[in-house]
mmCIF file of C-alpha atoms in Angstrom:
data_model
loop_
_atom_site.group_PDB
_atom_site.id
_atom_site.type_symbol
_atom_site.label_atom_id
_atom_site.label_comp_id
_atom_site.label_asym_id
_atom_site.label_seq_id
_atom_site.Cartn_x
_atom_site.Cartn_y
_atom_site.Cartn_z
ATOM 1 C CA MET A 1 23.733 -23.155 14.814
ATOM 2 C CA CYS A 2 24.380 -26.184 12.660
ATOM 3 C CA THR A 3 26.433 -24.998 9.707
ATOM 4 C CA THR A 4 25.301 -27.878 7.543
ATOM 5 C CA CYS A 5 21.580 -27.321 7.546
ATOM 6 C CA GLY A 6 21.168 -24.043 9.424
ATOM 7 C CA CYS A 7 19.027 -25.559 12.156
ATOM 8 C CA SER A 8 19.123 -24.015 15.598
ATOM 9 C CA SER A 9 17.763 -25.117 18.905
ATOM 10 C CA ASP A 10 17.337 -23.246 22.167
ATOM 11 C CA GLU A 11 17.117 -26.502 24.102
ATOM 12 C CA PRO A 12 20.314 -27.580 25.822
ATOM 13 C CA ALA A 13 21.554 -31.000 24.758
ATOM 14 C CA ASN A 14 21.054 -33.835 27.178
ATOM 15 C CA MET A 15 23.802 -36.366 27.879
ATOM 16 C CA ALA A 16 23.006 -39.601 29.602
ATOM 17 C CA GLN A 17 25.027 -42.524 30.874
ATOM 18 C CA PRO A 18 23.502 -45.728 32.066
ATOM 19 C CA GLY A 19 22.963 -45.525 35.797
ATOM 20 C CA LEU A 20 23.399 -41.754 36.001
ATOM 21 C CA GLN A 21 20.687 -39.126 35.789
ATOM 22 C CA ALA A 22 20.643 -37.095 32.612
ATOM 23 C CA LYS A 23 22.181 -33.645 33.053
ATOM 24 C CA PRO A 24 22.083 -30.713 30.655
ATOM 25 C CA LEU A 25 25.440 -30.139 29.093
ATOM 26 C CA SER A 26 26.661 -26.582 29.147
ATOM 27 C CA VAL A 27 29.664 -25.559 27.196
ATOM 28 C CA ALA A 28 31.031 -22.038 27.436
ATOM 29 C CA GLY A 29 32.208 -20.700 24.114
ATOM 30 C CA PRO A 30 32.024 -17.798 21.685
ATOM 31 C CA PRO A 31 28.613 -16.108 21.192
ATOM 32 C CA GLN A 32 26.153 -18.418 19.513
ATOM 33 C CA LYS A 33 24.858 -17.662 16.053
ATOM 34 C CA GLN A 34 21.136 -18.132 15.900
ATOM 35 C CA PHE A 35 19.253 -18.742 12.699
ATOM 36 C CA HIS A 36 15.704 -17.386 12.785
ATOM 37 C CA LEU A 37 13.194 -18.271 10.133
ATOM 38 C CA LEU A 38 10.809 -15.327 10.251
ATOM 39 C CA GLU A 39 8.629 -15.035 7.145
ATOM 40 C CA ARG A 40 7.465 -11.685 8.496
ATOM 41 C CA ASP A 41 5.754 -9.209 6.235
ATOM 42 C CA VAL A 42 7.765 -5.986 6.205
ATOM 43 C CA LEU A 43 4.576 -3.931 6.212
ATOM 44 C CA GLN A 44 3.036 -5.952 9.027
ATOM 45 C CA LYS A 45 2.809 -2.948 11.344
ATOM 46 C CA ASN A 46 0.978 -0.889 8.739
ATOM 47 C CA HIS A 47 -1.387 -3.796 7.992
ATOM 48 C CA HIS A 48 -2.116 -4.032 11.703
ATOM 49 C CA ASP A 49 -2.760 -0.280 12.055
ATOM 50 C CA ALA A 50 -4.931 -0.325 8.931
ATOM 51 C CA ALA A 51 -7.015 -3.210 10.263
ATOM 52 C CA HIS A 52 -7.492 -1.233 13.467
ATOM 53 C CA ASN A 53 -8.664 1.850 11.515
ATOM 54 C CA ARG A 54 -10.964 -0.295 9.382
ATOM 55 C CA GLN A 55 -12.563 -1.826 12.443
ATOM 56 C CA HIS A 56 -13.070 1.637 13.894
ATOM 57 C CA PHE A 57 -14.705 2.881 10.664
ATOM 58 C CA GLU A 58 -17.027 -0.095 10.515
ATOM 59 C CA LYS A 59 -18.038 0.249 14.140
ATOM 60 C CA SER A 60 -18.799 3.946 13.784
ATOM 61 C CA ASP A 61 -20.384 3.584 10.346
ATOM 62 C CA VAL A 62 -17.882 5.900 8.670
ATOM 63 C CA LEU A 63 -17.330 5.385 4.955
ATOM 64 C CA ALA A 64 -13.586 5.943 4.471
ATOM 65 C CA ILE A 65 -12.228 6.674 1.010
ATOM 66 C CA ASN A 66 -8.556 6.958 0.099
ATOM 67 C CA LEU A 67 -8.044 9.316 -2.844
ATOM 68 C CA VAL A 68 -4.821 8.724 -4.729
ATOM 69 C CA SER A 69 -3.348 10.100 -7.949
ATOM 70 C CA SER A 70 -0.366 11.855 -9.435
ATOM 71 C CA PRO A 71 -0.028 15.547 -8.530
ATOM 72 C CA GLY A 72 -2.319 17.794 -10.540
ATOM 73 C CA SER A 73 -4.976 15.286 -11.536
ATOM 74 C CA GLY A 74 -7.628 17.317 -9.759
ATOM 75 C CA LYS A 75 -8.215 15.377 -6.524
ATOM 76 C CA THR A 76 -8.697 18.468 -4.406
ATOM 77 C CA THR A 77 -11.106 20.048 -6.885
ATOM 78 C CA LEU A 78 -13.074 16.799 -7.074
ATOM 79 C CA LEU A 79 -13.213 16.767 -3.297
ATOM 80 C CA GLU A 80 -14.355 20.404 -3.048
ATOM 81 C CA LYS A 81 -17.082 19.950 -5.639
ATOM 82 C CA THR A 82 -18.228 16.682 -4.068
ATOM 83 C CA ILE A 83 -18.545 18.199 -0.609
ATOM 84 C CA LEU A 84 -20.316 21.292 -1.905
ATOM 85 C CA ALA A 85 -22.797 19.162 -3.851
ATOM 86 C CA LEU A 86 -23.626 16.762 -1.028
ATOM 87 C CA LYS A 87 -23.056 18.683 2.182
ATOM 88 C CA ASP A 88 -26.761 19.133 2.900
ATOM 89 C CA GLU A 89 -27.245 15.344 2.775
ATOM 90 C CA ILE A 90 -23.999 13.904 4.118
ATOM 91 C CA SER A 91 -21.441 14.966 6.752
ATOM 92 C CA PHE A 92 -17.930 14.974 5.319
ATOM 93 C CA TYR A 93 -14.631 14.889 7.157
ATOM 94 C CA VAL A 94 -11.338 15.283 5.359
ATOM 95 C CA ILE A 95 -7.728 14.316 5.981
ATOM 96 C CA GLU A 96 -5.331 16.064 3.624
ATOM 97 C CA GLY A 97 -1.906 14.595 2.970
ATOM 98 C CA ASP A 98 0.810 16.729 1.412
ATOM 99 C CA GLN A 99 4.518 17.003 1.886
ATOM 100 C CA GLN A 100 4.234 20.702 2.720
ATOM 101 C CA THR A 101 1.761 23.560 3.270
ATOM 102 C CA MET A 102 -1.811 23.998 4.485
ATOM 103 C CA LEU A 103 -3.023 25.034 1.034
ATOM 104 C CA ASP A 104 -5.317 22.070 0.386
ATOM 105 C CA ALA A 105 -6.684 22.097 3.929
ATOM 106 C CA ASN A 106 -7.550 25.782 3.501
ATOM 107 C CA ARG A 107 -9.453 25.010 0.296
ATOM 108 C CA ILE A 108 -11.410 22.242 2.022
ATOM 109 C CA GLU A 109 -12.092 24.372 5.076
ATOM 110 C CA ALA A 110 -13.808 26.871 2.807
ATOM 111 C CA THR A 111 -16.398 24.198 1.974
ATOM 112 C CA GLY A 112 -17.291 23.968 5.666
ATOM 113 C CA ALA A 113 -16.082 20.383 6.179
ATOM 114 C CA PRO A 114 -13.817 19.674 9.161
ATOM 115 C CA VAL A 115 -10.309 19.037 7.866
ATOM 116 C CA ILE A 116 -6.913 17.988 9.185
ATOM 117 C CA GLN A 117 -3.758 18.546 7.210
ATOM 118 C CA ILE A 118 -0.974 16.003 7.593
ATOM 119 C CA ASN A 119 2.379 17.217 6.294
ATOM 120 C CA THR A 120 4.558 14.230 5.632
ATOM 121 C CA GLY A 121 7.726 16.330 5.185
ATOM 122 C CA LYS A 122 10.098 14.143 3.248
ATOM 123 C CA GLY A 123 7.595 11.290 3.298
ATOM 124 C CA CYS A 124 5.900 10.428 0.055
ATOM 125 C CA HIS A 125 2.714 8.769 1.334
ATOM 126 C CA LEU A 126 0.297 8.600 4.231
ATOM 127 C CA ASP A 127 0.362 5.508 6.402
ATOM 128 C CA ALA A 128 -2.266 3.963 8.642
ATOM 129 C CA ALA A 129 -0.646 5.267 11.834
ATOM 130 C CA MET A 130 -0.871 8.880 10.592
ATOM 131 C CA VAL A 131 -4.545 8.413 9.817
ATOM 132 C CA HIS A 132 -5.076 6.853 13.236
ATOM 133 C CA GLU A 133 -3.477 9.855 14.896
ATOM 134 C CA ALA A 134 -5.605 12.257 12.864
ATOM 135 C CA LEU A 135 -8.711 10.339 13.964
ATOM 136 C CA HIS A 136 -7.865 11.122 17.572
ATOM 137 C CA THR A 137 -7.917 14.834 16.804
ATOM 138 C CA MET A 138 -10.889 14.835 14.455
ATOM 139 C CA GLN A 139 -13.517 12.308 15.333
ATOM 140 C CA PRO A 140 -15.822 11.792 12.364
ATOM 141 C CA ALA A 141 -19.480 11.615 13.419
ATOM 142 C CA ARG A 142 -21.427 8.398 12.973
ATOM 143 C CA HIS A 143 -22.747 7.753 9.495
ATOM 144 C CA SER A 144 -20.395 10.217 7.804
ATOM 145 C CA ILE A 145 -17.889 10.047 4.969
ATOM 146 C CA LEU A 146 -14.171 10.431 5.630
ATOM 147 C CA MET A 147 -12.222 11.488 2.568
ATOM 148 C CA ILE A 148 -8.489 10.922 2.849
ATOM 149 C CA GLU A 149 -6.607 12.782 0.151
ATOM 150 C CA ASN A 150 -3.258 11.066 -0.108
ATOM 151 C CA VAL A 151 0.006 12.662 -1.177
ATOM 152 C CA GLY A 152 0.019 13.205 -4.957
ATOM 153 C CA ASN A 153 2.192 10.299 -6.019
ATOM 154 C CA LEU A 154 1.305 7.281 -8.137
ATOM 155 C CA VAL A 155 3.926 4.982 -6.635
ATOM 156 C CA CYS A 156 4.386 4.974 -2.873
ATOM 157 C CA PRO A 157 0.813 5.305 -1.540
ATOM 158 C CA ALA A 158 -0.047 2.068 -3.370
ATOM 159 C CA LEU A 159 1.713 0.008 -0.731
ATOM 160 C CA PHE A 160 0.089 1.538 2.316
ATOM 161 C CA ASP A 161 -3.380 0.447 3.296
ATOM 162 C CA LEU A 162 -4.985 3.151 5.439
ATOM 163 C CA GLY A 163 -8.006 1.103 6.471
ATOM 164 C CA GLU A 164 -10.225 2.648 3.795
ATOM 165 C CA LYS A 165 -13.214 0.876 2.302
ATOM 166 C CA TYR A 166 -12.483 2.137 -1.198
ATOM 167 C CA ARG A 167 -9.355 3.339 -2.900
ATOM 168 C CA VAL A 168 -10.134 5.801 -5.657
ATOM 169 C CA VAL A 169 -7.421 6.528 -8.189
ATOM 170 C CA THR A 170 -7.868 9.632 -10.323
ATOM 171 C CA MET A 171 -6.203 10.120 -13.667
ATOM 172 C CA SER A 172 -6.820 13.143 -15.804
ATOM 173 C CA VAL A 173 -6.965 13.336 -19.567
ATOM 174 C CA THR A 174 -4.046 15.784 -19.554
ATOM 175 C CA GLU A 175 -1.860 12.871 -18.498
ATOM 176 C CA GLY A 176 -1.015 10.006 -20.831
ATOM 177 C CA ASP A 177 -3.552 7.205 -21.370
ATOM 178 C CA ASP A 178 -0.713 4.775 -20.591
ATOM 179 C CA LYS A 179 -0.532 5.835 -16.910
ATOM 180 C CA PRO A 180 -2.064 2.538 -15.695
ATOM 181 C CA LEU A 181 0.652 0.571 -17.490
ATOM 182 C CA LYS A 182 3.434 2.771 -16.148
ATOM 183 C CA TYR A 183 2.172 2.760 -12.551
ATOM 184 C CA PRO A 184 0.424 -0.597 -12.333
ATOM 185 C CA ASN A 185 0.549 -1.073 -8.569
ATOM 186 C CA MET A 186 -1.615 1.945 -7.904
ATOM 187 C CA PHE A 187 -4.259 0.880 -10.414
ATOM 188 C CA GLU A 188 -4.052 -2.708 -9.284
ATOM 189 C CA SER A 189 -4.692 -1.717 -5.668
ATOM 190 C CA ALA A 190 -7.588 0.658 -6.441
ATOM 191 C CA ASP A 191 -11.315 -0.128 -6.504
ATOM 192 C CA ILE A 192 -12.488 2.883 -8.467
ATOM 193 C CA CYS A 193 -10.890 4.864 -11.257
ATOM 194 C CA VAL A 194 -12.008 8.433 -11.844
ATOM 195 C CA ILE A 195 -11.047 9.867 -15.219
ATOM 196 C CA ASN A 196 -11.080 13.599 -14.666
ATOM 197 C CA LYS A 197 -11.009 16.704 -16.889
ATOM 198 C CA VAL A 198 -13.036 15.008 -19.658
ATOM 199 C CA ASP A 199 -14.127 18.465 -20.818
ATOM 200 C CA LEU A 200 -10.583 18.808 -22.222
ATOM 201 C CA LEU A 201 -10.810 15.649 -24.342
ATOM 202 C CA PRO A 202 -11.239 17.544 -27.646
ATOM 203 C CA TYR A 203 -7.968 19.384 -27.059
ATOM 204 C CA VAL A 204 -5.682 16.587 -25.900
ATOM 205 C CA ASP A 205 -4.262 13.420 -27.341
ATOM 206 C CA PHE A 206 -5.867 11.105 -24.819
ATOM 207 C CA ASN A 207 -7.709 7.985 -25.901
ATOM 208 C CA LEU A 208 -10.435 7.369 -23.352
ATOM 209 C CA GLU A 209 -11.180 3.803 -24.421
ATOM 210 C CA LYS A 210 -7.480 2.926 -24.485
ATOM 211 C CA SER A 211 -6.953 4.342 -21.011
ATOM 212 C CA LYS A 212 -9.728 2.130 -19.636
ATOM 213 C CA GLU A 213 -8.390 -0.873 -21.503
ATOM 214 C CA HIS A 214 -4.963 -0.240 -19.977
ATOM 215 C CA ALA A 215 -6.406 0.118 -16.501
ATOM 216 C CA LEU A 216 -8.431 -3.085 -16.863
ATOM 217 C CA ARG A 217 -5.339 -4.979 -17.921
ATOM 218 C CA VAL A 218 -3.839 -4.393 -14.487
ATOM 219 C CA ASN A 219 -7.137 -4.627 -12.600
ATOM 220 C CA HIS A 220 -10.175 -6.135 -14.271
ATOM 221 C CA LYS A 221 -12.393 -5.236 -11.294
ATOM 222 C CA LEU A 222 -11.988 -1.448 -11.643
ATOM 223 C CA LYS A 223 -15.134 0.627 -11.845
ATOM 224 C CA PHE A 224 -14.894 3.889 -13.830
ATOM 225 C CA PHE A 225 -16.331 7.354 -13.516
ATOM 226 C CA GLU A 226 -15.626 9.789 -16.334
ATOM 227 C CA LEU A 227 -16.134 13.345 -15.223
ATOM 228 C CA SER A 228 -15.038 16.934 -15.134
ATOM 229 C CA ALA A 229 -14.881 18.198 -11.582
ATOM 230 C CA THR A 230 -14.563 21.821 -12.706
ATOM 231 C CA LYS A 231 -17.291 21.819 -15.369
ATOM 232 C CA GLY A 232 -19.607 19.303 -13.764
ATOM 233 C CA ASP A 233 -19.895 16.767 -16.635
ATOM 234 C CA GLY A 234 -20.404 13.243 -15.323
ATOM 235 C CA MET A 235 -20.463 14.376 -11.684
ATOM 236 C CA ALA A 236 -24.010 13.061 -11.191
ATOM 237 C CA ASN A 237 -22.940 9.409 -11.513
ATOM 238 C CA TRP A 238 -20.087 9.847 -9.067
ATOM 239 C CA LEU A 239 -22.279 11.669 -6.548
ATOM 240 C CA ASN A 240 -24.947 9.042 -6.890
ATOM 241 C CA TRP A 241 -22.475 6.269 -6.243
ATOM 242 C CA LEU A 242 -21.343 8.064 -3.078
ATOM 243 C CA ARG A 243 -24.940 8.543 -1.949
ATOM 244 C CA LEU A 244 -25.704 4.839 -2.382
ATOM 245 C CA GLU A 245 -22.504 3.718 -0.686
ATOM 246 C CA HIS A 246 -23.185 6.092 2.177
ATOM 247 C CA ALA A 247 -26.684 4.692 2.520
ATOM 248 C CA GLY A 248 -25.193 1.203 2.590
ATOM 249 C CA ILE A 249 -26.850 0.137 -0.650
ATOM 250 C CA PRO A 250 -24.387 -2.020 -2.577
ATOM 251 C CA VAL A 251 -23.933 -0.762 -6.109
ATOM 252 C CA MET B 1 10.742 7.002 -2.309
ATOM 253 C CA HIS B 2 8.863 4.504 -0.179
ATOM 254 C CA GLU B 3 11.970 2.301 -0.046
ATOM 255 C CA LEU B 4 13.154 4.397 2.914
ATOM 256 C CA SER B 5 9.976 3.569 4.867
ATOM 257 C CA ILE B 6 10.463 -0.043 3.869
ATOM 258 C CA ALA B 7 14.081 -0.041 5.076
ATOM 259 C CA LEU B 8 13.030 1.596 8.347
ATOM 260 C CA SER B 9 10.310 -1.020 8.859
ATOM 261 C CA ILE B 10 12.895 -3.751 8.308
ATOM 262 C CA VAL B 11 15.182 -2.134 10.904
ATOM 263 C CA GLU B 12 12.308 -1.948 13.367
ATOM 264 C CA ILE B 13 11.490 -5.648 12.947
ATOM 265 C CA ALA B 14 15.160 -6.666 13.155
ATOM 266 C CA GLU B 15 15.680 -4.644 16.355
ATOM 267 C CA GLU B 16 12.676 -6.373 17.883
ATOM 268 C CA GLU B 17 13.844 -9.863 16.865
ATOM 269 C CA VAL B 18 17.411 -9.315 18.099
ATOM 270 C CA LYS B 19 16.097 -8.135 21.459
ATOM 271 C CA LYS B 20 13.793 -11.150 21.693
ATOM 272 C CA ALA B 21 16.671 -13.499 20.892
ATOM 273 C CA GLY B 22 19.020 -11.845 23.379
ATOM 274 C CA GLY B 23 21.570 -11.146 20.633
ATOM 275 C CA THR B 24 23.473 -8.008 19.771
ATOM 276 C CA GLN B 25 23.403 -7.762 16.000
ATOM 277 C CA VAL B 26 22.343 -9.337 12.735
ATOM 278 C CA GLU B 27 24.943 -11.066 10.626
ATOM 279 C CA GLN B 28 22.699 -11.862 7.667
ATOM 280 C CA ILE B 29 19.178 -10.965 6.636
ATOM 281 C CA VAL B 30 17.273 -12.599 3.806
ATOM 282 C CA LEU B 31 14.523 -10.547 2.166
ATOM 283 C CA GLU B 32 11.920 -11.932 -0.171
ATOM 284 C CA ILE B 33 10.805 -9.370 -2.732
ATOM 285 C CA GLY B 34 8.228 -10.163 -5.360
ATOM 286 C CA SER B 35 8.917 -8.893 -8.863
ATOM 287 C CA LEU B 36 5.551 -7.082 -8.816
ATOM 288 C CA ALA B 37 5.970 -5.601 -5.324
ATOM 289 C CA SER B 38 6.883 -2.127 -6.584
ATOM 290 C CA ILE B 39 10.253 -2.159 -4.832
ATOM 291 C CA GLU B 40 13.187 -0.676 -6.684
ATOM 292 C CA GLU B 41 16.185 -2.646 -5.482
ATOM 293 C CA GLU B 42 18.622 0.166 -6.212
ATOM 294 C CA ALA B 43 16.495 2.599 -4.250
ATOM 295 C CA LEU B 44 16.287 0.110 -1.401
ATOM 296 C CA ALA B 45 20.082 -0.309 -1.398
ATOM 297 C CA PHE B 46 20.449 3.461 -1.225
ATOM 298 C CA ALA B 47 17.915 3.833 1.586
ATOM 299 C CA TRP B 48 19.422 0.846 3.376
ATOM 300 C CA GLN B 49 22.763 2.588 3.925
ATOM 301 C CA GLU B 50 21.054 5.404 5.805
ATOM 302 C CA ALA B 51 18.427 3.350 7.599
ATOM 303 C CA VAL B 52 20.771 0.785 9.163
ATOM 304 C CA LYS B 53 23.277 3.238 10.663
ATOM 305 C CA GLN B 54 23.763 2.546 14.373
ATOM 306 C CA THR B 55 21.257 -0.275 14.373
ATOM 307 C CA VAL B 56 21.541 -4.052 14.718
ATOM 308 C CA LEU B 57 21.604 -4.211 10.923
ATOM 309 C CA GLU B 58 24.596 -1.923 10.471
ATOM 310 C CA LYS B 59 26.979 -4.764 9.667
ATOM 311 C CA ALA B 60 24.466 -7.206 8.246
ATOM 312 C CA ILE B 61 24.785 -8.695 4.810
ATOM 313 C CA TYR B 62 21.461 -8.596 3.043
ATOM 314 C CA VAL B 63 20.377 -11.127 0.542
ATOM 315 C CA ILE B 64 17.418 -10.603 -1.754
ATOM 316 C CA GLN B 65 15.403 -13.518 -3.033
ATOM 317 C CA ASN B 66 13.161 -12.559 -5.917
ATOM 318 C CA THR B 67 9.811 -14.179 -6.393
ATOM 319 C CA ALA B 68 8.397 -14.224 -9.893
ATOM 320 C CA GLY B 69 4.865 -13.058 -10.569
ATOM 321 C CA ARG B 70 2.255 -15.746 -11.087
ATOM 322 C CA ALA B 71 -1.410 -15.470 -11.877
ATOM 323 C CA VAL B 72 -4.331 -17.639 -12.799
ATOM 324 C CA CYS B 73 -6.337 -16.647 -15.850
ATOM 325 C CA LEU B 74 -9.995 -16.176 -14.933
ATOM 326 C CA ALA B 75 -11.124 -17.102 -18.435
ATOM 327 C CA CYS B 76 -9.229 -20.325 -19.191
ATOM 328 C CA LYS B 77 -8.223 -21.078 -15.564
ATOM 329 C CA ARG B 78 -4.629 -21.770 -16.508
ATOM 330 C CA GLU B 79 -1.693 -20.553 -14.441
ATOM 331 C CA PHE B 80 1.062 -18.454 -15.944
ATOM 332 C CA GLU B 81 4.118 -16.452 -15.027
ATOM 333 C CA LEU B 82 3.957 -12.708 -15.565
ATOM 334 C CA SER B 83 6.695 -10.115 -15.768
ATOM 335 C CA PHE B 84 4.348 -7.136 -15.669
ATOM 336 C CA MET B 85 1.076 -6.538 -13.948
ATOM 337 C CA TYR B 86 -0.537 -5.787 -17.319
ATOM 338 C CA ASP B 87 0.465 -9.069 -18.984
ATOM 339 C CA LEU B 88 -2.331 -10.905 -20.761
ATOM 340 C CA CYS B 89 -2.903 -14.619 -20.433
ATOM 341 C CA PRO B 90 -0.350 -16.243 -22.799
ATOM 342 C CA PHE B 91 -2.785 -19.083 -23.532
ATOM 343 C CA CYS B 92 -6.029 -17.328 -24.355
ATOM 344 C CA GLY B 93 -5.153 -13.622 -24.357
ATOM 345 C CA ASP B 94 -7.711 -12.653 -21.713
ATOM 346 C CA PHE B 95 -6.913 -9.719 -19.381
ATOM 347 C CA ARG B 96 -8.788 -11.002 -16.326
ATOM 348 C CA LYS B 97 -6.527 -12.700 -13.852
ATOM 349 C CA GLU B 98 -6.040 -13.310 -10.162
ATOM 350 C CA LEU B 99 -2.528 -12.659 -8.885
ATOM 351 C CA MET B 100 -1.193 -15.559 -6.867
ATOM 352 C CA GLN B 101 2.366 -14.536 -6.261
ATOM 353 C CA GLY B 102 4.769 -11.682 -6.886
ATOM 354 C CA LYS B 103 3.802 -8.988 -4.393
ATOM 355 C CA GLU B 104 5.772 -10.450 -1.480
ATOM 356 C CA LEU B 105 7.727 -8.139 0.756
ATOM 357 C CA ARG B 106 8.952 -10.273 3.608
ATOM 358 C CA ILE B 107 11.853 -10.821 5.932
ATOM 359 C CA LYS B 108 12.460 -14.500 5.419
ATOM 360 C CA SER B 109 15.217 -15.112 7.931
ATOM 361 C CA LEU B 110 17.858 -13.595 10.155
ATOM 362 C CA ILE B 111 21.138 -14.836 11.542
ATOM 363 C CA ILE B 112 21.498 -13.159 14.914
ATOM 364 C CA ILE B 113 24.769 -13.028 16.837
#
């Protein structure tokens, strides 16, 4: 490699003398240093796997949704209530991501929806390859909804596209209304923001308008649903949105 | 700590590139990390030590090039630098913006020996 400019060439140099045919020059020496300009995205493999999943979902008309949030925001309850409310109209399939245990998968199984639990062990997020593998075990039927409940973590899952159509971030009113400012990447990468546990608003110091303002500052395209998965307030709008998306009617 | 997955992905790419180049190890690796990429450099340094053991990157020096965040305001159409994802347009105060730069997470170059 040229130490001045860092250029490198795999082509052997050619030496020519008038009257003689040019011959490649080979010089034996210490191992060559090679400079490689790569510009490769570190997450390239995940992007590739996610694109593959996305293509598969589109081809089989499966609406894939990636549910993300901090632990305890009520994702699993929202999922249970959603499936129970819509199961006569829509087939649901669920992938559950947790570091340990089958607890969430057992709760979902009780709703009657097919479910696969992925335990990430020390891992803090699902990636597209894990979802791909789960799809080989559980093949969602055509025209169904696949709910992927990610590991409860507002940081790491933000970086890993799973091939979903929509990323839904849930925050609950028992958390601070500054969550979107503290964990901007998750809110920036989401399409929908569910504000859960609104039935507790009278008892907590959570400013609903402020929380939305904060979320919009990191992502002005976010669409909000304010609801209480346990009490049912606001669930109708969320369920209706799912119905329309499932029917392929853009909202 | 997603930095471990990130470090492992970097190792995987480096192994592949070294094999392709017919080399044995990496002397230097340059990473480009955007300031809004959600990568904690200290956490990456910690994960790095574990991830590179017995790989082509074990003895590599790694250099990080930071890329500042840049966005274009959707209201006044002016470009500005941002330190945080939630920054407002410094010209007109609007919150609507399109990120142009700052989420990079790339291996820029390798020196393979």
